mmCIF file of C-alpha atoms in Angstrom:
data_model
loop_
_atom_site.group_PDB
_atom_site.id
_atom_site.type_symbol
_atom_site.label_atom_id
_atom_site.label_comp_id
_atom_site.label_asym_id
_atom_site.label_seq_id
_atom_site.Cartn_x
_atom_site.Cartn_y
_atom_site.Cartn_z
ATOM 1 C CA UNK A 1 29.536 25.006 -3.837
ATOM 2 C CA UNK A 2 26.121 23.386 -3.416
ATOM 3 C CA UNK A 3 24.513 23.556 -0.005
ATOM 4 C CA UNK A 4 23.968 20.339 1.941
ATOM 5 C CA UNK A 5 20.360 19.473 2.686
ATOM 6 C CA UNK A 6 19.582 19.982 6.343
ATOM 7 C CA UNK A 7 16.886 17.319 6.476
ATOM 8 C CA UNK A 8 16.547 13.597 5.971
ATOM 9 C CA UNK A 9 14.683 12.957 2.695
ATOM 10 C CA UNK A 10 13.661 9.415 3.687
ATOM 11 C CA UNK A 11 12.245 10.604 7.006
ATOM 12 C CA UNK A 12 10.437 13.471 5.292
ATOM 13 C CA UNK A 13 8.951 11.079 2.746
ATOM 14 C CA UNK A 14 7.799 8.845 5.608
ATOM 15 C CA UNK A 15 6.072 11.838 7.255
ATOM 16 C CA UNK A 16 4.468 12.855 3.971
ATOM 17 C CA UNK A 17 3.354 9.275 3.304
ATOM 18 C CA UNK A 18 1.610 9.198 6.679
ATOM 19 C CA UNK A 19 -0.130 12.500 6.041
ATOM 20 C CA UNK A 20 -1.326 11.530 2.542
ATOM 21 C CA UNK A 21 -2.393 8.112 3.803
ATOM 22 C CA UNK A 22 -4.459 9.706 6.545
ATOM 23 C CA UNK A 23 -6.006 12.610 4.610
ATOM 24 C CA UNK A 24 -5.647 11.691 0.934
ATOM 25 C CA UNK A 25 -4.372 13.868 -1.867
ATOM 26 C CA UNK A 26 -7.250 16.338 -1.927
ATOM 27 C CA UNK A 27 -7.428 16.550 1.866
ATOM 28 C CA UNK A 28 -3.752 17.452 2.237
ATOM 29 C CA UNK A 29 -2.623 20.983 1.497
ATOM 30 C CA UNK A 30 0.894 22.278 0.974
ATOM 31 C CA UNK A 31 0.415 24.120 4.261
ATOM 32 C CA UNK A 32 -0.349 20.764 5.940
ATOM 33 C CA UNK A 33 2.766 19.249 4.396
ATOM 34 C CA UNK A 34 5.056 22.059 5.525
ATOM 35 C CA UNK A 35 3.552 22.088 9.029
ATOM 36 C CA UNK A 36 3.844 18.298 9.352
ATOM 37 C CA UNK A 37 7.421 18.087 8.075
ATOM 38 C CA UNK A 38 8.719 21.381 9.428
ATOM 39 C CA UNK A 39 10.122 22.208 5.990
ATOM 40 C CA UNK A 40 9.555 25.225 3.815
ATOM 41 C CA UNK A 41 7.583 24.976 0.602
ATOM 42 C CA UNK A 42 10.729 25.728 -1.377
ATOM 43 C CA UNK A 43 12.622 22.857 0.316
ATOM 44 C CA UNK A 44 9.805 20.414 -0.442
ATOM 45 C CA UNK A 45 9.505 21.586 -4.046
ATOM 46 C CA UNK A 46 13.256 21.614 -4.634
ATOM 47 C CA UNK A 47 13.605 18.063 -3.356
ATOM 48 C CA UNK A 48 10.418 16.315 -4.430
ATOM 49 C CA UNK A 49 8.696 18.582 -6.945
ATOM 50 C CA UNK A 50 5.146 19.807 -6.597
ATOM 51 C CA UNK A 51 2.427 18.295 -4.401
ATOM 52 C CA UNK A 52 1.455 15.776 -7.088
ATOM 53 C CA UNK A 53 5.040 14.539 -7.503
ATOM 54 C CA UNK A 54 5.401 14.369 -3.735
ATOM 55 C CA UNK A 55 2.222 12.303 -3.563
ATOM 56 C CA UNK A 56 3.591 9.958 -6.231
ATOM 57 C CA UNK A 57 6.887 9.580 -4.350
ATOM 58 C CA UNK A 58 5.019 8.837 -1.114
ATOM 59 C CA UNK A 59 2.810 6.311 -2.907
ATOM 60 C CA UNK A 60 5.864 4.616 -4.431
ATOM 61 C CA UNK A 61 7.499 4.393 -0.996
ATOM 62 C CA UNK A 62 4.359 2.818 0.445
ATOM 63 C CA UNK A 63 4.121 0.425 -2.503
ATOM 64 C CA UNK A 64 7.677 -0.745 -1.805
ATOM 65 C CA UNK A 65 6.875 -1.279 1.886
ATOM 66 C CA UNK A 66 3.655 -3.146 1.113
ATOM 67 C CA UNK A 67 5.382 -5.278 -1.523
ATOM 68 C CA UNK A 68 8.156 -6.201 0.914
ATOM 69 C CA UNK A 69 5.569 -7.176 3.537
ATOM 70 C CA UNK A 70 3.868 -9.500 1.054
ATOM 71 C CA UNK A 71 7.214 -10.946 -0.068
ATOM 72 C CA UNK A 72 8.277 -11.689 3.509
ATOM 73 C CA UNK A 73 4.949 -13.260 4.319
ATOM 74 C CA UNK A 74 4.901 -15.417 1.187
ATOM 75 C CA UNK A 75 8.470 -16.604 1.803
ATOM 76 C CA UNK A 76 7.461 -18.413 4.998
ATOM 77 C CA UNK A 77 7.889 -22.130 4.482
ATOM 78 C CA UNK A 78 4.620 -23.675 5.562
ATOM 79 C CA UNK A 79 1.568 -25.049 3.786
ATOM 80 C CA UNK A 80 -0.331 -22.359 1.928
ATOM 81 C CA UNK A 81 -3.756 -22.670 3.549
ATOM 82 C CA UNK A 82 -2.567 -22.053 7.134
ATOM 83 C CA UNK A 83 -0.240 -19.347 5.852
ATOM 84 C CA UNK A 84 -3.131 -17.538 4.158
ATOM 85 C CA UNK A 85 -5.293 -17.933 7.270
ATOM 86 C CA UNK A 86 -2.496 -16.387 9.330
ATOM 87 C CA UNK A 87 -2.042 -13.604 6.776
ATOM 88 C CA UNK A 88 -5.728 -12.682 6.920
ATOM 89 C CA UNK A 89 -5.801 -12.881 10.745
ATOM 90 C CA UNK A 90 -2.739 -10.633 11.061
ATOM 91 C CA UNK A 91 -4.138 -8.276 8.452
ATOM 92 C CA UNK A 92 -7.378 -7.899 10.381
ATOM 93 C CA UNK A 93 -5.502 -7.315 13.642
ATOM 94 C CA UNK A 94 -3.261 -4.740 11.985
ATOM 95 C CA UNK A 95 -6.155 -2.957 10.319
ATOM 96 C CA UNK A 96 -8.065 -2.770 13.587
ATOM 97 C CA UNK A 97 -5.095 -1.362 15.510
ATOM 98 C CA UNK A 98 -5.908 2.114 16.773
ATOM 99 C CA UNK A 99 -2.866 3.684 15.113
ATOM 100 C CA UNK A 100 -3.492 2.118 11.691
ATOM 101 C CA UNK A 101 -4.310 4.498 8.857
ATOM 102 C CA UNK A 102 -5.296 1.707 6.485
ATOM 103 C CA UNK A 103 -3.700 0.943 3.158
ATOM 104 C CA UNK A 104 -2.336 3.945 1.276
ATOM 105 C CA UNK A 105 -2.589 1.955 -1.959
ATOM 106 C CA UNK A 106 -6.267 1.250 -1.300
ATOM 107 C CA UNK A 107 -6.898 4.857 -0.304
ATOM 108 C CA UNK A 108 -5.142 6.067 -3.465
ATOM 109 C CA UNK A 109 -7.151 3.641 -5.600
ATOM 110 C CA UNK A 110 -10.423 4.880 -4.136
ATOM 111 C CA UNK A 111 -9.537 8.576 -4.290
ATOM 112 C CA UNK A 112 -7.565 8.839 -7.526
ATOM 113 C CA UNK A 113 -7.417 5.512 -9.326
ATOM 114 C CA UNK A 114 -10.451 6.140 -11.490
ATOM 115 C CA UNK A 115 -9.550 9.676 -12.528
ATOM 116 C CA UNK A 116 -5.772 9.858 -12.741
ATOM 117 C CA UNK A 117 -4.135 7.600 -15.319
ATOM 118 C CA UNK A 118 -0.619 7.967 -13.870
ATOM 119 C CA UNK A 119 -1.717 6.958 -10.371
ATOM 120 C CA UNK A 120 -3.906 4.191 -11.827
ATOM 121 C CA UNK A 121 -0.906 2.821 -13.754
ATOM 122 C CA UNK A 122 1.257 2.858 -10.615
ATOM 123 C CA UNK A 123 -1.448 1.039 -8.685
ATOM 124 C CA UNK A 124 -2.043 -1.494 -11.454
ATOM 125 C CA UNK A 125 1.697 -2.239 -11.581
ATOM 126 C CA UNK A 126 1.682 -2.668 -7.809
ATOM 127 C CA UNK A 127 -1.322 -4.986 -7.713
ATOM 128 C CA UNK A 128 -0.008 -6.958 -10.706
ATOM 129 C CA UNK A 129 3.329 -7.386 -8.931
ATOM 130 C CA UNK A 130 1.738 -8.612 -5.712
ATOM 131 C CA UNK A 131 -0.637 -10.848 -7.684
ATOM 132 C CA UNK A 132 2.337 -12.401 -9.489
ATOM 133 C CA UNK A 133 4.132 -13.131 -6.205
ATOM 134 C CA UNK A 134 1.002 -14.708 -4.763
ATOM 135 C CA UNK A 135 0.308 -16.612 -7.998
ATOM 136 C CA UNK A 136 3.774 -18.143 -7.845
ATOM 137 C CA UNK A 137 3.064 -19.469 -4.360
ATOM 138 C CA UNK A 138 -0.390 -20.686 -5.448
ATOM 139 C CA UNK A 139 1.087 -22.486 -8.472
ATOM 140 C CA UNK A 140 3.526 -24.302 -6.185
ATOM 141 C CA UNK A 141 0.641 -25.323 -3.902
ATOM 142 C CA UNK A 142 -1.276 -26.597 -6.923
ATOM 143 C CA UNK A 143 1.753 -28.548 -8.152
ATOM 144 C CA UNK A 144 2.124 -30.128 -4.698
ATOM 145 C CA UNK A 145 -1.569 -31.076 -4.664
ATOM 146 C CA UNK A 146 -2.224 -28.849 -1.648
ATOM 147 C CA UNK A 147 -4.941 -26.940 -3.482
ATOM 148 C CA UNK A 148 -7.003 -27.853 -6.515
ATOM 149 C CA UNK A 149 -5.860 -26.657 -9.905
ATOM 150 C CA UNK A 150 -9.354 -25.737 -11.073
ATOM 151 C CA UNK A 151 -8.453 -22.060 -11.532
ATOM 152 C CA UNK A 152 -5.313 -20.392 -12.811
ATOM 153 C CA UNK A 153 -2.920 -19.196 -10.099
ATOM 154 C CA UNK A 154 -3.209 -15.580 -11.259
ATOM 155 C CA UNK A 155 -7.014 -15.774 -11.097
ATOM 156 C CA UNK A 156 -6.813 -17.139 -7.558
ATOM 157 C CA UNK A 157 -4.237 -14.523 -6.587
ATOM 158 C CA UNK A 158 -6.443 -11.667 -7.770
ATOM 159 C CA UNK A 159 -9.411 -13.155 -5.954
ATOM 160 C CA UNK A 160 -7.411 -13.370 -2.725
ATOM 161 C CA UNK A 161 -6.138 -9.809 -3.141
ATOM 162 C CA UNK A 162 -9.713 -8.696 -3.665
ATOM 163 C CA UNK A 163 -10.402 -10.193 -0.235
ATOM 164 C CA UNK A 164 -7.359 -8.524 1.318
ATOM 165 C CA UNK A 165 -8.220 -5.060 0.066
ATOM 166 C CA UNK A 166 -11.924 -5.513 0.772
ATOM 167 C CA UNK A 167 -11.002 -6.290 4.382
ATOM 168 C CA UNK A 168 -8.957 -3.108 4.474
ATOM 169 C CA UNK A 169 -11.999 -1.186 3.272
ATOM 170 C CA UNK A 170 -14.485 -2.927 5.555
ATOM 171 C CA UNK A 171 -12.466 -2.274 8.707
ATOM 172 C CA UNK A 172 -13.115 1.429 8.143
ATOM 173 C CA UNK A 173 -16.801 0.723 8.903
ATOM 174 C CA UNK A 174 -16.694 -2.364 11.103
ATOM 175 C CA UNK A 175 -14.200 -1.593 13.795
ATOM 176 C CA UNK A 176 -14.431 -4.723 15.937
ATOM 177 C CA UNK A 177 -12.880 -8.144 15.358
ATOM 178 C CA UNK A 178 -16.239 -9.826 14.621
#
């Protein structure tokens, strides 16, 4: 008979996600992971695979959380311009919060996106997905005449996401609201 796992996989993945988000892939050792989760190396490996697979699982979990946050925000029924202004204001406030570790997707892109094709593909899929959600909302705003249709919705979406992720990067250096 197979033994029951004595730990919560979702909670463990949450802990691992926090650790990787804070220290990155290279800055997180297996020893760090076992100390942070309280699990043995064999339990981590048996459940999630090696450190790289664990990193990928943590990144996928974060991607799902970030995607859901964007989806909820974009589902708010209000004109797009004030909604985007609110989104940027809340993003800045969240990024400047003392307990915020920043965006795991941004951190992963900076650390591994240019040298690991699997991680780069995951990140591209994530950013394409978020861009598509935002482009849909932008297309509706263009159709309603709320914003000019001088650029394609996907072009505008990528430009706005560039701003979002640039803010996430800049708050690492500029730590006040100004």
